[in-house]
Coordinates of C-alpha atoms in Angstrom, one line a residue:
M80 CA -1.0 83.9 -87.5
R81 CA -2.0 84.7 -90.9
K82 CA 1.1 85.5 -93.4
R83 CA 1.2 89.3 -94.2
G84 CA 4.6 89.2 -96.5
W85 CA 7.6 89.4 -94.1
T86 CA 5.9 91.2 -91.7
M87 CA 4.9 87.7 -90.1
A88 CA 6.1 87.1 -86.6
M89 CA 8.7 84.6 -87.7
D90 CA 10.3 87.2 -90.3
L91 CA 10.1 90.3 -88.5
G92 CA 13.4 89.4 -86.3
S93 CA 15.3 88.8 -89.1
R94 CA 14.2 91.8 -91.0
V95 CA 15.6 94.0 -88.1
D96 CA 18.7 92.0 -87.8
A97 CA 19.3 93.0 -91.3
L98 CA 18.9 96.6 -90.3
M99 CA 20.8 96.7 -87.2
D100 CA 24.5 97.8 -88.7
G101 CA 22.7 100.8 -90.4
L102 CA 20.6 101.6 -87.1
R103 CA 24.0 101.4 -85.1
T104 CA 25.9 103.8 -87.6
D105 CA 22.6 106.7 -87.3
L106 CA 22.8 106.0 -83.7
E107 CA 26.5 107.1 -83.7
R108 CA 25.9 110.0 -85.9
L109 CA 23.0 111.2 -83.8
T110 CA 24.8 110.9 -80.6
A111 CA 28.0 112.7 -82.0
I112 CA 25.9 115.9 -81.8
P113 CA 26.1 117.8 -78.6
S114 CA 22.4 118.7 -78.6
V115 CA 22.1 119.8 -74.9
S116 CA 18.9 121.9 -74.6
F117 CA 20.0 123.7 -71.4
P118 CA 20.8 127.6 -71.1
G119 CA 24.5 128.2 -71.9
F120 CA 25.0 125.8 -74.5
P121 CA 25.0 126.8 -78.4
P122 CA 22.0 126.3 -80.3
E123 CA 23.5 125.0 -83.2
P124 CA 23.8 121.4 -82.6
L125 CA 20.1 121.3 -81.7
Q126 CA 19.3 122.6 -85.3
Q127 CA 21.9 120.1 -86.5
A128 CA 20.2 117.3 -84.9
H129 CA 16.9 118.5 -86.3
D130 CA 18.3 118.4 -89.5
L131 CA 19.7 115.2 -89.3
L132 CA 16.4 113.7 -88.4
V133 CA 14.5 115.1 -91.0
D134 CA 16.8 113.6 -93.6
L135 CA 16.7 110.3 -92.1
L136 CA 12.7 110.3 -91.7
R137 CA 12.7 111.2 -95.6
D138 CA 15.3 108.3 -96.3
A139 CA 12.9 106.0 -94.5
G140 CA 10.2 106.9 -96.5
V141 CA 8.2 109.7 -94.7
E142 CA 7.0 112.4 -97.1
R143 CA 4.9 114.6 -94.8
I144 CA 7.6 116.3 -92.5
E145 CA 6.8 119.8 -91.0
R146 CA 8.7 122.1 -88.6
L147 CA 6.6 123.3 -85.5
D148 CA 8.4 126.5 -84.1
L149 CA 7.2 127.6 -80.8
P150 CA 8.4 130.8 -78.8
G151 CA 11.7 130.0 -77.0
T152 CA 11.9 126.2 -77.8
A153 CA 13.8 124.2 -80.1
P154 CA 12.3 123.1 -83.4
I155 CA 9.6 120.1 -83.3
I156 CA 9.7 117.9 -86.0
V157 CA 5.8 116.8 -87.1
A158 CA 5.8 114.1 -89.5
E159 CA 3.0 111.9 -90.9
V160 CA 2.6 108.7 -92.5
P161 CA -1.2 108.5 -93.8
P162 CA -3.1 105.2 -93.1
P163 CA -2.7 102.5 -95.7
S164 CA -6.7 102.1 -95.7
P165 CA -9.7 103.7 -94.0
D166 CA -10.0 100.7 -91.4
A167 CA -6.7 101.2 -90.3
P168 CA -5.8 103.2 -87.0
T169 CA -3.1 105.8 -86.5
V170 CA -0.3 105.6 -84.0
L171 CA 1.5 108.4 -82.5
L172 CA 5.3 108.0 -82.0
Y173 CA 7.0 110.2 -79.6
G174 CA 10.6 110.9 -78.9
H175 CA 13.2 113.8 -78.5
Y176 CA 16.4 114.7 -79.6
D177 CA 17.8 117.1 -77.0
V178 CA 20.0 115.6 -74.3
Q179 CA 21.3 116.2 -70.5
P180 CA 24.7 118.2 -70.1
P181 CA 27.5 115.8 -69.9
G182 CA 28.3 117.0 -66.3
D183 CA 31.9 116.3 -65.0
E184 CA 33.6 115.1 -68.0
A185 CA 36.3 113.7 -65.9
L186 CA 33.9 111.1 -64.4
W187 CA 33.4 109.6 -68.3
Q188 CA 35.3 106.7 -69.5
S189 CA 35.5 108.5 -73.0
P190 CA 34.5 111.9 -74.3
P191 CA 30.7 112.0 -73.9
F192 CA 29.9 113.2 -77.3
E193 CA 32.5 110.7 -78.9
P194 CA 30.3 107.5 -79.2
T195 CA 32.2 104.6 -78.0
P196 CA 31.6 100.9 -78.4
I197 CA 31.5 98.9 -74.9
D198 CA 31.8 95.3 -73.9
G199 CA 33.3 94.0 -76.9
G200 CA 30.7 95.9 -79.2
L201 CA 27.7 95.0 -77.3
G202 CA 26.6 98.6 -76.7
L203 CA 27.4 102.1 -77.1
R204 CA 28.7 104.9 -74.5
A205 CA 27.8 108.6 -75.1
R206 CA 25.6 111.3 -73.6
G207 CA 22.1 110.9 -74.9
V208 CA 22.6 107.6 -76.3
A209 CA 19.7 106.1 -74.0
D210 CA 17.7 109.2 -73.2
D211 CA 16.4 109.5 -75.8
K212 CA 18.3 108.9 -79.2
A213 CA 18.3 105.0 -79.1
N214 CA 14.3 105.5 -78.9
I215 CA 14.2 107.6 -81.8
V216 CA 16.3 105.4 -83.8
V217 CA 13.8 102.7 -82.7
H218 CA 11.3 104.7 -84.7
L219 CA 13.3 104.9 -87.9
G220 CA 14.1 101.2 -87.3
V221 CA 10.4 100.5 -87.7
L222 CA 10.0 102.6 -90.6
R223 CA 12.7 100.8 -92.5
A224 CA 11.5 97.5 -91.3
Y225 CA 8.2 98.1 -93.2
E226 CA 9.9 100.2 -96.0
G227 CA 8.1 103.2 -95.1
K228 CA 4.4 101.4 -95.4
P229 CA 3.5 100.4 -91.9
P230 CA 0.3 98.6 -91.4
V231 CA -1.1 101.8 -89.5
G232 CA -1.0 105.5 -89.9
L233 CA 1.8 107.2 -87.9
K234 CA 2.1 110.4 -86.4
I235 CA 5.8 111.2 -85.7
I236 CA 6.6 113.7 -82.9
L237 CA 10.3 114.5 -82.2
E238 CA 11.0 117.5 -80.0
G239 CA 14.3 119.3 -79.2
Q240 CA 13.7 120.8 -75.4
E241 CA 12.3 117.8 -73.3
E242 CA 15.1 117.7 -71.0
Y243 CA 15.0 121.5 -70.2
G244 CA 11.3 121.9 -70.3
S245 CA 9.7 124.0 -73.3
A246 CA 6.4 125.5 -74.6
F247 CA 5.7 122.1 -76.4
D248 CA 4.6 120.7 -73.1
D249 CA 1.4 122.6 -72.9
Y250 CA 0.8 123.0 -76.5
P251 CA -1.0 119.9 -77.8
P252 CA -4.5 120.5 -76.1
T253 CA -4.3 124.0 -78.2
D254 CA -4.1 122.1 -81.3
P255 CA -5.7 118.8 -81.0
D256 CA -6.3 117.9 -84.4
R257 CA -2.6 117.6 -85.2
F258 CA -2.2 114.9 -82.7
A259 CA -5.5 113.1 -83.2
C260 CA -4.5 109.1 -83.0
D261 CA -5.9 105.9 -81.4
A262 CA -2.5 105.0 -79.4
M263 CA 0.6 106.7 -78.5
V264 CA 4.0 105.1 -78.1
I265 CA 5.9 107.6 -75.8
A266 CA 9.5 106.2 -76.1
D267 CA 11.2 107.8 -73.4
T268 CA 11.3 104.7 -71.0
G269 CA 12.7 101.4 -71.3
S270 CA 13.0 98.1 -69.5
I271 CA 13.4 97.7 -65.5
R272 CA 16.6 95.4 -66.5
P273 CA 18.3 94.3 -69.7
G274 CA 16.5 91.6 -71.1
S275 CA 13.1 92.3 -69.3
P276 CA 10.3 93.7 -71.5
T277 CA 8.6 96.4 -69.4
L278 CA 5.8 98.6 -70.1
T279 CA 5.7 101.8 -67.6
A280 CA 2.3 102.3 -66.3
G281 CA 2.5 105.1 -64.0
L282 CA 4.6 108.3 -63.6
R283 CA 4.9 110.3 -60.2
G284 CA 3.9 113.9 -60.3
A285 CA 6.6 116.4 -59.2
S286 CA 6.5 119.7 -57.4
E287 CA 9.2 122.3 -55.9
V288 CA 8.7 124.1 -52.6
F289 CA 11.0 126.7 -51.2
V290 CA 11.1 127.2 -47.3
E291 CA 13.3 130.0 -45.9
V292 CA 13.9 131.5 -42.5
R293 CA 15.6 134.8 -41.2
T294 CA 16.2 135.5 -37.5
L295 CA 19.0 138.4 -37.3
D296 CA 19.6 141.6 -39.3
E297 CA 23.2 139.9 -39.9
A298 CA 25.7 137.4 -38.3
R299 CA 26.6 137.6 -34.8
H300 CA 29.5 136.1 -32.8
S301 CA 28.7 132.9 -31.8
G302 CA 30.8 133.1 -28.5
E303 CA 28.7 136.4 -27.4
F304 CA 25.3 135.6 -28.9
G305 CA 25.0 131.6 -29.4
G306 CA 22.7 130.1 -27.0
A307 CA 20.0 132.7 -27.1
A308 CA 20.0 134.4 -30.5
P309 CA 18.1 132.1 -32.7
D310 CA 20.3 130.3 -35.3
A311 CA 18.2 130.4 -38.8
L312 CA 20.0 127.3 -40.0
L313 CA 19.2 125.4 -37.0
V314 CA 15.5 126.7 -37.2
L315 CA 15.7 125.2 -41.0
L316 CA 17.2 122.0 -40.2
T317 CA 14.6 121.4 -37.3
A318 CA 11.6 122.1 -39.7
L319 CA 13.1 119.9 -42.2
G320 CA 13.6 117.0 -39.8
T321 CA 9.8 116.8 -39.4
L322 CA 9.1 115.7 -43.0
H323 CA 10.3 112.1 -42.3
D324 CA 9.5 109.8 -39.4
V325 CA 12.2 107.8 -37.6
H326 CA 12.1 105.1 -40.4
G327 CA 12.3 107.7 -43.4
D328 CA 9.0 107.3 -44.3
V329 CA 7.3 110.7 -45.6
A330 CA 5.3 112.1 -42.5
V331 CA 3.5 114.8 -44.3
E332 CA -0.4 114.2 -43.6
G333 CA -2.5 113.5 -46.9
L334 CA 0.0 112.5 -49.2
R335 CA -1.2 109.3 -51.2
R336 CA 0.7 106.1 -50.7
E337 CA -0.7 102.8 -52.0
E338 CA 0.4 99.2 -52.1
W339 CA 2.5 98.5 -55.5
T340 CA 1.6 95.1 -57.1
G341 CA 3.8 95.3 -60.1
T342 CA 7.3 94.4 -60.7
A343 CA 10.0 96.4 -58.8
Y344 CA 13.8 96.4 -58.3
T345 CA 15.5 93.9 -56.0
Q346 CA 17.1 95.5 -52.8
E347 CA 20.5 94.2 -54.4
E348 CA 19.4 96.0 -57.9
F349 CA 18.4 99.3 -56.2
R350 CA 21.5 99.5 -53.9
S351 CA 23.9 99.0 -57.0
L352 CA 21.8 101.5 -59.2
A353 CA 21.8 104.2 -56.4
G354 CA 25.3 103.5 -55.5
V355 CA 24.3 103.0 -51.8
R356 CA 27.4 102.6 -49.5
D357 CA 27.8 99.3 -48.1
G358 CA 26.5 98.6 -44.4
L359 CA 23.9 101.8 -44.9
P360 CA 20.1 100.9 -44.6
L361 CA 17.5 102.5 -47.3
M362 CA 15.0 104.9 -46.2
G363 CA 11.5 104.0 -45.4
T364 CA 9.4 101.1 -45.0
G365 CA 7.4 99.1 -47.6
S366 CA 8.1 97.5 -50.8
L367 CA 10.5 99.3 -52.9
G368 CA 7.6 99.7 -55.5
E369 CA 5.7 101.8 -53.0
R370 CA 8.6 103.9 -51.8
L371 CA 9.9 105.0 -55.2
W372 CA 6.4 104.7 -57.4
S373 CA 3.1 104.7 -55.7
G374 CA 4.2 106.7 -52.7
P375 CA 5.5 110.0 -51.7
A376 CA 9.2 111.2 -51.7
I377 CA 10.5 114.4 -50.4
T378 CA 14.4 115.2 -51.3
V379 CA 16.3 118.3 -49.9
I380 CA 18.0 119.1 -53.2
G381 CA 19.7 122.6 -52.3
I382 CA 20.5 124.6 -49.3
D383 CA 21.7 128.3 -48.9
A384 CA 24.0 128.5 -45.9
P385 CA 27.4 129.3 -45.1
G386 CA 30.0 127.2 -46.6
V387 CA 31.9 124.9 -44.3
D388 CA 35.1 125.8 -45.7
H389 CA 34.4 129.5 -45.3
A390 CA 32.4 129.5 -42.2
A391 CA 32.8 132.1 -39.5
S392 CA 32.2 131.6 -35.8
A393 CA 28.7 133.5 -36.1
V394 CA 25.1 132.6 -35.6
V395 CA 23.6 132.1 -39.1
P396 CA 21.1 134.9 -39.8
Y397 CA 19.3 133.4 -42.9
A398 CA 19.0 130.0 -44.5
R399 CA 16.8 128.7 -47.2
A400 CA 16.0 125.2 -48.8
K401 CA 14.6 123.8 -52.0
L402 CA 12.5 120.9 -51.7
N403 CA 11.4 118.3 -54.5
L404 CA 8.1 116.5 -53.8
R405 CA 7.3 113.5 -55.9
F406 CA 3.6 112.1 -55.4
H407 CA 1.3 109.5 -56.5
P408 CA 0.4 109.4 -60.3
Q409 CA -3.2 110.1 -59.3
Q410 CA -3.0 112.6 -56.7
D411 CA -3.7 116.2 -57.9
P412 CA -0.4 118.4 -57.9
E413 CA -1.7 121.4 -56.3
E414 CA -3.0 119.2 -53.3
A415 CA 0.2 117.5 -52.9
Q416 CA 2.1 120.7 -53.0
G417 CA -0.6 122.5 -50.8
L418 CA -0.2 119.6 -48.3
L419 CA 3.8 120.1 -48.0
V420 CA 3.4 123.9 -47.8
T421 CA 0.8 123.4 -45.1
H422 CA 2.9 121.0 -43.3
L423 CA 5.9 123.5 -43.1
Q424 CA 4.0 126.6 -42.6
S425 CA 2.4 125.0 -39.3
M426 CA 6.0 124.5 -38.0
R427 CA 7.5 126.9 -35.5
P428 CA 10.9 125.5 -34.1
F429 CA 11.6 127.5 -31.1
G430 CA 8.5 129.6 -32.0
I431 CA 10.1 131.0 -35.3
P432 CA 7.7 131.1 -38.2
L433 CA 9.1 129.9 -42.0
T434 CA 8.3 131.4 -45.3
V435 CA 7.4 128.8 -47.6
T436 CA 6.7 129.6 -51.3
S437 CA 5.2 127.1 -53.9
G438 CA 7.3 126.6 -57.0
D439 CA 6.6 124.5 -60.2
A440 CA 4.2 121.5 -60.0
G441 CA 3.3 119.0 -62.6
P442 CA 1.0 116.1 -62.4
G443 CA 1.8 112.4 -62.5
F444 CA 0.3 109.9 -65.1
E445 CA -1.5 106.7 -65.1
P446 CA -2.6 105.1 -68.0
A447 CA -5.6 102.6 -68.5
T448 CA -4.0 99.3 -69.1
E449 CA -6.7 96.9 -70.4
G450 CA -7.4 98.2 -74.0
P451 CA -6.8 96.7 -77.4
A452 CA -3.5 98.8 -77.6
Y453 CA -2.0 97.5 -74.4
R454 CA -3.2 93.8 -75.3
A455 CA -1.2 94.3 -78.5
A456 CA 1.6 95.8 -76.9
R457 CA 2.1 92.7 -74.5
T458 CA 2.0 90.3 -77.4
A459 CA 4.4 92.6 -79.2
L460 CA 7.0 92.9 -76.3
R461 CA 6.9 89.2 -75.8
E462 CA 7.8 89.0 -79.6
G463 CA 10.7 91.4 -79.1
W464 CA 12.1 90.2 -75.9
G465 CA 11.3 86.4 -75.7
K466 CA 9.3 86.7 -72.6
D467 CA 6.1 88.2 -71.2
P468 CA 6.4 92.2 -70.2
E469 CA 6.5 93.4 -66.9
L470 CA 4.4 96.5 -65.4
V471 CA 6.5 99.4 -63.6
A472 CA 6.1 103.0 -62.7
S473 CA 8.8 105.6 -62.7
G474 CA 9.5 108.3 -60.1
G475 CA 10.4 110.6 -62.8
S476 CA 8.0 112.5 -64.7
I477 CA 7.3 113.3 -68.4
P478 CA 5.2 116.4 -68.7
L479 CA 4.3 115.9 -72.4
V480 CA 2.4 112.9 -71.5
N481 CA -0.2 114.9 -69.9
G482 CA -0.4 117.4 -72.8
L483 CA -0.8 114.6 -75.1
S484 CA -3.5 112.9 -73.4
K485 CA -5.5 115.9 -72.8
A486 CA -5.4 116.7 -76.5
V487 CA -6.4 113.2 -77.3
P488 CA -8.2 111.8 -74.2
G489 CA -9.4 108.6 -76.0
A490 CA -6.0 107.5 -77.1
E491 CA -3.9 104.6 -75.1
V492 CA -0.6 105.8 -73.9
L493 CA 1.9 103.2 -74.0
L494 CA 5.4 103.7 -72.5
F495 CA 8.2 101.3 -73.4
G496 CA 11.9 101.8 -75.3
A497 CA 15.2 100.7 -75.8
Q498 CA 16.6 102.2 -72.5
D499 CA 17.0 100.0 -69.4
S500 CA 17.2 101.3 -66.0
M501 CA 21.1 100.5 -65.6
C502 CA 22.0 102.7 -68.3
N503 CA 23.3 105.5 -66.3
L504 CA 20.6 107.8 -67.3
H505 CA 21.6 111.6 -66.6
A506 CA 24.8 110.2 -65.4
P507 CA 28.4 109.8 -66.5
N508 CA 29.1 106.9 -68.8
E509 CA 25.4 106.6 -70.1
R510 CA 25.0 103.7 -72.6
V511 CA 22.6 101.7 -74.4
L512 CA 22.8 98.1 -75.2
F513 CA 22.5 96.8 -79.0
S514 CA 20.2 93.9 -77.8
E515 CA 17.6 96.2 -76.1
L516 CA 17.8 98.4 -79.2
R517 CA 17.1 95.5 -81.3
S518 CA 14.4 94.0 -79.1
A519 CA 12.7 97.6 -79.0
V520 CA 12.4 98.0 -82.9
V521 CA 11.2 94.3 -83.0
A522 CA 8.7 95.0 -80.4
E523 CA 7.5 98.3 -81.8
A524 CA 7.0 96.9 -85.4
A525 CA 5.1 94.0 -83.9
F526 CA 2.9 96.3 -82.0
L527 CA 2.0 98.2 -85.1
R528 CA 1.1 94.7 -86.7
E529 CA -0.9 93.5 -83.7
Y530 CA -2.8 96.6 -83.2
A531 CA -3.8 97.1 -86.9
E532 CA -5.3 93.6 -86.7
A533 CA -6.9 94.1 -83.6
Y534 CA -8.5 97.4 -84.8
R535 CA -9.7 95.9 -87.9
A536 CA -11.4 92.9 -85.9
G537 CA -12.8 95.5 -83.2
N538 CA -14.4 97.5 -86.1
R539 CA -15.8 94.4 -87.9
S540 CA -17.6 93.1 -84.6

């Protein structure tokens, strides 16, 4: 490898090591801000996080920083570092500074917005520390590693309402010049397990469907009317029971499922992560990759029906359920949602029709993985973690990825970062490991170096 000052691979790790104390301090400052973007939480912490990040970007050498305001949306930071030369590529770096609500604070081992060292100082516990503030700190670390002068041009997008949904998801295609780049690093993911460098190569799509049934004008005494009066809750449960076969595989015809050929969890890892009770089987058949990433999943996430503690001895007149559908990254969201709606509409439990309503639907995403940016990323992640990277997918979705890819259809999209699948994402006691943070900073910095060289070589050939 040709020497380019301290950006040589042999020096980059040492450079990042010297920055780690400062990065830890800034991560603690950022995670101490309760920047929850959900309704009912105060907006001031979002502004506080925004302002801190602007200051940190300036301190890291970024001069061009703008604030993008969209209706009903937390302020978006749009920063830019010009390319160092006409033949250098531009890379877009993305992260979000808002966080999920902490949930039941009694389940936390320490207050969720008091960043607390864990495992003898090997990591940090706080709400949002992994999702997604550590990944923002990765971007800051890369800027510091290059002293504000990276070998590529940068466009840095830090938003404050990703967790709840915002107008920004659909904004990029309306202003494509602002987001023009050659490659993107979407830092809202991480490794399948600590120490295993991982590129996320697929995101399942997501949809909501509501199904309801009314059978009586009002509840009626179950002793006098039960056995003939149609029970709305029983009708609903019978319909929901048709969504899966006896093995737990989704039984809605037409939902796409394919073999998964990348890396996946082991059974033991998944049981531990999901908290599956001892002795219980997992749902479905086939590999975990198929069940979680390249095949569909239907989850009943809510039911409106009388509660058990206050239930009367009466036939239930009305019941409703909310379903969450996850589908193959390449399946059209309207098609997938329509298949579920059609399936439920065709049901007539005990001869009784259902009312089925479509909710929100968002597409999945599957990037191309054979371009120069991906080749550079594989080399870079190997440098950051010391081993070859693996390809995984995600059952979750990142709506903005589709907006950005529509705005810049020719840009390669990379998803990696400092999270890992064991970090308690969206759960109590969320944490990040400093070893993963350090590896992600080295990897992203190495990616910019490797991609700049590959881009120049490609233009010369």
